[in-house]
Every structure is written in structure tokens, then in C-alpha cells.
Amino acid sequence: MRVVVAMSGGVDSSVAAAQLVNEGHDVIGLSMQLYDQQAGERQFGGCCSLEDLHDARRTAATLGIPHYILNFERQFDDAVVSTFVREYAAGRTPIPCVQCNGELKFTHLLDRAAAFGADCVATGHYARLDRTIPGRTILRRGLDPMKDQSYFLFTLTQAQLAKAHFPVGHLHKAEVRARAQAYGLAVADKPDSQELCFVADGNTARFVEERMPAVAQAGSIRDLGGRQVGSHDGVHHFTVGQRRRLGLSTSVPLYILEIDAAANTLTVGPRAALERTRLTASNVNWIAGYSPASSRLITARIRHRNPDAPATVKPLPDDRVAVTFDEPQCAVAPGQAVVFYDDDTVLGGGWID
């Protein structure tokens, strides 16, 4: 089988490629150039950098497979970076990794893979695929609970999953590194990337301002009674649940409860006021290709690192849902994803309104 491997230069995608070669597949390595690599143009983070592209090429040479770098600068800016900036300017908290996976790796990269005559695209994601039901692909959590990345894949469709392959999803991270050592890969001990690839210093507010200067407008901070208790220098600095950098001196710690970008105001209150038992989400994708006919008991996550929470999801018109949790959830942030599970099966997810 001919397989295209999305090679990021990290240990996970490198081991994915090595395993496929070891299994006898015809493997082609593809890496995505996501921004201008000219020296001095700008500094990006520790993911998708020029060094990562070199590491991917070195791994491909070690494995004896062809390796190509694809220029996805325009697609990355349109689908990921621009969306990130617009969301923060609108007072929402985006997850760019979801757009990168759905729009780039499993849309544009799938198209390029077809041009190579490949049967599927493999990545280093910690997730698993179940194809025991004819004509259907089930997305399951990765076996390593500390590395599971299924949360970031909820937008994938049946057509995309049918062409996907996750060779390391059944492994724990320690096993992946051990296999990298056994395969003689130079990236075996390479640290995992932790930051956004396009925000090198972690200063998301400054990045948003560079792209959209008009967002830096002073506004008011108000309490639950509507009384002004302070001021801010732009809603893009904040997210729901945030406590730091408010500049308020109060006897009780205050947290951001709501961001109103149109009015340029923040509403703050005590931690208890952050708790919610209900949310709505839009642009919902159901992995099976169709929504439940009625309300369904599930578990849901409102953040990647949050534990699963028992809930009921009710389908609404226009690809929307209402989610009611059994227990209150803290800091439900618009713009984040809510992802639905049934045990280890990913049912789907949507964007929190």
C-alpha cells in the first residue's frame, strides 16, 4: 500500500513513518511549510520550524523514503492564523490545532496525497481507528491517556477518516521513544512542542495586535451589578476564567465571566459564578455522519486537558446542540470546543457559543 506520512519532524510522525516502512508499505514523506522560511523574516515557535523540516528530511533519509516539502503558507494563513486573530478580536478563545488538523492535514494534504497515488495519509496522532463495521470508520481515543489527541480530531468526516491512518495511536509515549531509538532515528529524544507554532514567545495578544491593530482599544471592566471596577486595554488579552492581569485590587479574587467584544467590556465575578451546567455549540460535526435522533447521554470535554463530564446532548436545528451537564463545569469559554464521547469512542463535537 502506498502511504503518505505527514512528517512534522517530531518523534511521533517519524516513528509512524518508520513503522509503515517496517511493515513493507510504499511510504512517501510530506512536510508542510507553513510560513516564510527566509532568514530574519520572523521567529516562529518550536513546531513546524525550519529545524523541524530539516529533522523530517533527515528521518526520511534514514528510512530511505522520498521526502517532499509542500508550501501551505497561504492555506495556513487563511484557515488557521486569520481565524485565530478574528476569534480573539471577537472575545472568543480559539483552538488553532483543530483547524490545522481538519483544514490542512485532512483536506489539503489528502488532496496532495491523491496526486501521489497514495491510498491514505498517516500522521503521528495519538488516536485510533476502528473499521470493524463495514463502510464506517470509528474514531477512538489514543491508548495513552496522557497523550490522547482525539479531542483535536472531532471535525473529521467519514470520507477523511476512511483515508486516515494513525500508526502510533495504540502506543504509549515511552514506547514511541523506545521504537525511535530502535529504528536509529535522530529525533528519538527530541522534546515535544508545547507552544503555538506561529506565536514564538507565547504572547498571543501582541501577535493579534500585529495582525489587527484596531483591536487594541481600552474598555471597561464591570462587576455582576454593572458597576465599573477597572479598565482594560483590549479584549484580546483575556479569556473566560482568567484571573491574572486584571489589575484589580479586591478582597475576593475575581475572574472573567464574560467578554463582550461589541461593547468592549469584561464582566468579572467570584469563582463560583464561573460554573455552568448548560451550553450551546454550533458547527457541530458528528463522526458517524448524522446526528442522534433525540437527546443522548454522553460524556463531554470542554477543554483538551479537562476530565470527561457526564452530560446530555440534544440536537438543535442548523448543526447546533444543547449540552446539559450532570455537574456544573467551570469556565465554559466561547470559541473552545466541546467534544462528545461514548467511553473511548469520539461521537463528534462543536464550537462553544
Coordinates of C-alpha atoms in Angstrom, one line a residue:
M1 CA 0.0 0.0 0.0
R2 CA 1.3 3.5 -0.8
V3 CA 1.0 5.8 2.2
V4 CA 1.8 9.5 2.6
V5 CA 3.1 10.4 6.0
A6 CA 2.6 13.9 7.3
M7 CA 6.1 14.4 8.8
S8 CA 6.4 17.3 11.3
G9 CA 9.9 16.5 12.3
G10 CA 8.9 15.2 15.7
V11 CA 9.3 11.8 17.2
D12 CA 5.7 10.7 16.7
S13 CA 5.3 11.2 13.0
S14 CA 8.9 9.9 12.5
V15 CA 8.0 6.6 14.3
A16 CA 4.8 6.5 12.3
A17 CA 6.8 6.6 9.1
A18 CA 9.3 4.1 10.4
Q19 CA 6.6 1.6 11.3
L20 CA 5.0 1.8 7.9
V21 CA 8.3 1.2 6.2
N22 CA 9.0 -1.7 8.5
E23 CA 5.6 -3.2 7.6
G24 CA 6.6 -3.1 3.9
H25 CA 4.5 -0.2 2.7
D26 CA 5.5 2.2 -0.1
V27 CA 6.0 5.3 2.1
I28 CA 6.3 9.0 1.0
G29 CA 7.1 11.7 3.5
L30 CA 5.4 15.1 3.1
S31 CA 6.1 18.1 5.3
M32 CA 4.2 21.3 5.3
Q33 CA 5.9 24.7 5.0
L34 CA 3.5 27.0 6.9
Y35 CA 5.4 30.3 6.8
D36 CA 8.2 32.2 5.1
Q37 CA 11.5 30.5 6.0
Q38 CA 13.7 33.4 4.9
A39 CA 16.3 34.3 7.5
G40 CA 15.2 37.2 9.6
E41 CA 11.6 37.2 8.3
R42 CA 10.3 36.3 11.8
Q43 CA 10.7 33.8 14.5
F44 CA 8.1 31.1 14.9
G45 CA 7.7 28.6 17.7
G46 CA 9.2 25.2 18.3
C47 CA 6.8 23.4 16.0
C48 CA 6.8 23.5 12.1
S49 CA 10.1 25.4 12.2
L50 CA 12.9 25.3 9.7
E51 CA 14.7 22.9 12.1
D52 CA 11.7 20.7 12.1
L53 CA 11.7 20.5 8.3
H54 CA 15.4 19.5 8.5
D55 CA 14.6 16.8 11.1
A56 CA 11.8 15.4 8.9
R57 CA 14.2 15.3 5.9
R58 CA 16.9 13.6 8.0
T59 CA 14.4 11.0 9.2
A60 CA 13.3 10.3 5.7
A61 CA 16.9 9.8 4.6
T62 CA 17.5 7.4 7.5
L63 CA 14.4 5.4 6.4
G64 CA 15.3 5.6 2.7
I65 CA 12.0 7.1 1.6
P66 CA 11.3 10.1 -0.6
H67 CA 10.5 13.4 1.2
Y68 CA 8.8 16.5 -0.2
I69 CA 8.1 19.9 1.3
L70 CA 4.8 21.4 0.4
N71 CA 4.2 25.1 0.5
F72 CA 1.0 25.6 2.5
E73 CA 1.7 29.2 3.6
R74 CA -1.5 30.6 2.1
Q75 CA -3.7 27.8 3.3
F76 CA -2.3 28.0 6.8
D77 CA -2.8 31.8 7.0
D78 CA -6.3 31.6 5.7
A79 CA -7.6 28.6 7.7
V80 CA -5.6 28.9 10.9
V81 CA -3.8 32.2 11.6
S82 CA -6.6 34.5 10.3
T83 CA -9.2 32.5 12.1
F84 CA -7.2 32.7 15.3
V85 CA -6.9 36.5 15.1
R86 CA -10.6 37.0 14.3
E87 CA -11.7 34.8 17.2
Y88 CA -9.6 36.6 19.8
A89 CA -10.8 40.0 18.4
A90 CA -14.3 38.8 18.9
G91 CA -13.8 37.9 22.5
R92 CA -13.6 34.1 21.9
T93 CA -10.8 31.6 22.7
P94 CA -9.8 29.7 19.6
I95 CA -8.1 26.3 19.2
P96 CA -5.9 26.6 16.1
C97 CA -4.7 23.0 16.2
V98 CA -8.2 21.8 15.3
Q99 CA -8.3 23.9 12.1
C100 CA -4.8 22.8 11.3
N101 CA -5.8 19.2 11.5
G102 CA -9.1 19.5 9.7
E103 CA -8.3 22.0 7.0
L104 CA -4.6 21.2 6.3
K105 CA -3.7 17.7 7.2
F106 CA -7.0 16.1 6.3
T107 CA -8.2 18.3 3.5
H108 CA -5.3 19.9 1.5
L109 CA -2.8 17.2 2.4
L110 CA -5.3 14.5 1.4
D111 CA -5.7 16.2 -2.0
R112 CA -1.9 16.2 -2.5
A113 CA -1.7 12.6 -1.4
A114 CA -4.1 11.6 -4.1
A115 CA -1.8 13.2 -6.6
F116 CA 0.9 10.8 -5.4
G117 CA -1.4 7.9 -5.9
A118 CA -1.5 7.2 -2.2
D119 CA -4.2 5.2 -0.5
C120 CA -4.1 7.1 2.8
V121 CA -2.5 9.8 4.9
A122 CA -0.8 8.7 8.1
T123 CA 0.1 11.1 11.0
G124 CA 1.6 10.8 14.4
H125 CA -1.6 11.5 16.3
Y126 CA -2.4 9.6 19.4
A127 CA -5.8 8.3 18.3
R128 CA -7.1 5.0 17.0
L129 CA -9.4 4.0 14.1
D130 CA -11.8 1.1 14.2
R131 CA -13.0 -0.3 10.8
T132 CA -14.7 -3.4 12.0
I133 CA -18.1 -2.1 10.8
P134 CA -18.2 -2.3 7.0
G135 CA -18.4 1.1 5.4
R136 CA -17.8 3.0 8.6
T137 CA -14.8 4.3 10.5
I138 CA -15.0 4.8 14.2
L139 CA -12.6 7.3 15.9
R140 CA -11.3 6.2 19.3
R141 CA -9.1 7.8 21.9
G142 CA -5.4 7.1 21.8
L143 CA -4.3 4.3 24.2
D144 CA -2.1 6.6 26.2
P145 CA -4.4 8.8 28.2
M146 CA -1.7 11.4 28.8
K147 CA -1.1 11.9 25.1
D148 CA -4.6 11.2 23.6
Q149 CA -5.3 13.7 20.8
S150 CA -8.7 12.6 19.7
Y151 CA -10.2 15.9 21.1
F152 CA -8.4 17.8 18.2
L153 CA -9.9 15.5 15.5
F154 CA -13.6 15.9 16.1
T155 CA -14.1 17.8 12.8
L156 CA -13.1 14.9 10.7
T157 CA -15.7 13.3 8.4
Q158 CA -16.2 9.7 7.4
A159 CA -14.6 10.4 4.0
Q160 CA -11.5 11.8 5.7
L161 CA -11.3 9.1 8.3
A162 CA -11.6 6.5 5.6
K163 CA -8.3 7.8 4.2
A164 CA -6.6 8.3 7.6
H165 CA -4.1 6.1 9.4
F166 CA -2.7 6.6 13.0
P167 CA 0.2 4.2 13.4
V168 CA 1.2 5.2 17.0
G169 CA -2.3 5.6 18.4
H170 CA -2.1 2.2 20.1
L171 CA 1.2 3.0 21.8
H172 CA 2.3 4.9 24.9
K173 CA 4.7 7.8 24.5
A174 CA 7.6 5.8 26.2
E175 CA 7.0 3.0 23.7
V176 CA 7.2 5.5 20.8
R177 CA 10.5 6.9 22.0
A178 CA 11.9 3.4 22.5
R179 CA 10.9 2.5 19.0
A180 CA 12.6 5.6 17.7
Q181 CA 15.8 4.5 19.4
A182 CA 15.4 1.0 17.9
Y183 CA 14.9 2.5 14.4
G184 CA 18.0 4.7 14.9
L185 CA 16.1 7.9 14.5
A186 CA 18.0 11.1 15.5
V187 CA 14.7 12.6 16.9
A188 CA 14.2 9.9 19.5
D189 CA 14.9 12.3 22.4
K190 CA 13.5 15.4 20.8
P191 CA 11.2 17.3 23.2
D192 CA 7.6 17.6 22.4
S193 CA 6.4 21.1 21.2
Q194 CA 4.2 22.9 23.7
E195 CA 3.5 26.3 22.2
L196 CA 1.6 27.6 19.2
C197 CA 3.9 27.3 16.1
F198 CA 3.1 30.8 14.9
V199 CA 3.4 32.6 18.3
A200 CA 7.1 32.1 19.2
D201 CA 7.2 33.9 22.5
G202 CA 3.7 32.9 23.7
N203 CA 2.5 36.5 23.6
T204 CA -0.8 35.9 21.8
A205 CA -2.1 39.4 22.5
R206 CA 0.8 41.1 20.8
F207 CA 0.5 38.7 17.8
V208 CA -3.2 39.6 17.4
E209 CA -2.4 43.3 17.6
E210 CA 0.2 43.0 14.9
R211 CA -2.3 41.4 12.6
M212 CA -5.3 43.6 13.7
P213 CA -4.1 46.8 15.4
A214 CA -7.6 48.2 15.8
V215 CA -8.3 45.5 18.5
A216 CA -6.2 47.4 21.0
Q217 CA -8.9 49.6 22.4
A218 CA -9.4 50.5 26.1
G219 CA -12.6 49.4 27.6
S220 CA -14.3 48.9 31.0
I221 CA -14.3 46.0 33.5
R222 CA -17.6 45.6 35.3
D223 CA -18.9 43.5 38.1
L224 CA -22.1 41.4 38.0
G225 CA -24.1 44.5 39.1
G226 CA -22.8 46.5 36.1
R227 CA -20.6 48.8 38.2
Q228 CA -17.3 49.7 36.6
V229 CA -14.4 48.3 38.7
G230 CA -11.5 48.8 36.4
S231 CA -10.4 49.1 32.8
H232 CA -8.6 47.0 30.2
D233 CA -6.5 47.7 27.0
G234 CA -8.2 45.2 24.7
V235 CA -10.5 42.2 24.9
H236 CA -7.9 40.1 23.0
H237 CA -5.8 39.9 26.2
F238 CA -8.4 37.8 28.0
T239 CA -10.4 34.6 28.1
V240 CA -13.3 33.4 30.2
G241 CA -12.0 32.1 33.5
Q242 CA -8.9 34.2 33.6
R243 CA -7.8 35.8 36.8
R244 CA -4.3 37.2 36.2
R245 CA -3.5 40.6 34.6
L246 CA -6.8 42.2 35.5
G247 CA -5.1 44.9 37.6
L248 CA -7.9 44.8 40.2
S249 CA -7.4 45.2 43.9
T250 CA -10.3 43.4 45.7
S251 CA -10.9 41.5 48.9
V252 CA -12.2 38.4 46.9
P253 CA -10.4 37.0 43.8
L254 CA -12.3 37.9 40.7
Y255 CA -12.4 36.1 37.4
I256 CA -13.6 37.0 33.9
L257 CA -17.1 35.7 33.5
E258 CA -18.0 37.2 30.1
I259 CA -16.3 39.0 27.2
D260 CA -18.5 41.4 25.2
A261 CA -16.3 42.4 22.2
A262 CA -19.0 44.6 20.7
A263 CA -19.3 46.7 23.8
N264 CA -15.6 46.3 24.6
T265 CA -16.4 45.2 28.2
L266 CA -15.3 42.5 30.5
T267 CA -17.6 41.2 33.3
V268 CA -15.9 39.8 36.4
G269 CA -17.1 37.9 39.4
P270 CA -16.2 35.3 42.1
R271 CA -15.1 31.8 41.0
A272 CA -18.5 30.3 41.9
A273 CA -20.0 32.5 39.2
L274 CA -18.0 30.7 36.5
E275 CA -19.9 27.5 37.0
R276 CA -22.3 26.5 34.3
T277 CA -24.5 23.4 33.8
R278 CA -25.5 24.2 30.2
L279 CA -24.0 25.4 26.9
T280 CA -24.9 25.6 23.3
A281 CA -22.5 24.8 20.5
S282 CA -22.6 25.4 16.7
N283 CA -21.0 23.9 13.6
V284 CA -21.3 20.5 15.2
N285 CA -19.8 17.5 13.4
W286 CA -21.0 14.0 14.1
I287 CA -18.3 11.5 13.3
A288 CA -20.9 8.9 12.1
G289 CA -22.1 11.4 9.5
Y290 CA -25.5 12.0 11.2
S291 CA -26.8 13.4 14.5
P292 CA -28.7 11.4 17.1
A293 CA -32.4 11.4 16.6
S294 CA -33.0 12.6 20.1
S295 CA -31.2 13.6 23.3
R296 CA -28.4 11.2 24.2
L297 CA -26.4 10.6 27.4
I298 CA -22.7 11.1 26.7
T299 CA -19.5 12.4 28.4
A300 CA -18.1 15.7 27.2
R301 CA -14.9 17.7 27.4
I302 CA -14.8 21.5 27.2
R303 CA -11.0 21.6 27.1
H304 CA -8.4 19.1 26.0
R305 CA -7.0 18.6 29.5
N306 CA -10.3 18.6 31.3
P307 CA -11.7 15.2 32.6
D308 CA -14.8 13.8 30.9
A309 CA -18.0 15.1 32.4
P310 CA -21.4 13.2 32.2
A311 CA -23.9 15.2 30.2
T312 CA -26.9 15.0 27.9
V313 CA -26.6 16.4 24.3
K314 CA -29.7 17.5 22.5
P315 CA -29.6 18.1 18.7
L316 CA -30.9 21.5 17.6
P317 CA -31.5 22.9 14.1
D318 CA -28.7 24.2 11.9
D319 CA -25.9 21.9 13.2
R320 CA -26.3 23.1 16.7
V321 CA -26.7 21.3 20.0
A322 CA -27.6 22.0 23.6
V323 CA -25.4 20.3 26.3
T324 CA -26.6 19.9 29.9
F325 CA -24.0 18.6 32.4
D326 CA -24.8 16.5 35.4
E327 CA -22.5 18.7 37.5
P328 CA -21.5 22.3 37.0
Q329 CA -18.5 23.0 34.7
C330 CA -16.1 25.8 35.4
A331 CA -15.1 28.5 32.9
V332 CA -17.1 27.4 29.8
A333 CA -15.3 29.6 27.2
P334 CA -16.9 30.6 23.9
G335 CA -14.7 29.6 21.0
Q336 CA -13.4 26.5 22.6
A337 CA -14.5 23.0 21.5
V338 CA -16.9 20.7 23.3
V339 CA -16.2 17.1 22.2
F340 CA -18.6 14.2 22.9
Y341 CA -17.5 10.7 23.8
D342 CA -19.1 7.3 24.5
D343 CA -16.5 5.5 26.5
D344 CA -13.4 5.7 24.2
T345 CA -15.4 6.5 21.0
V346 CA -15.4 10.0 19.7
L347 CA -19.0 10.9 18.7
G348 CA -18.3 14.4 17.5
G349 CA -18.1 17.9 18.7
G350 CA -18.7 21.6 18.1
W351 CA -17.7 25.1 18.9
I352 CA -19.0 26.6 22.2
D353 CA -21.3 29.6 21.7

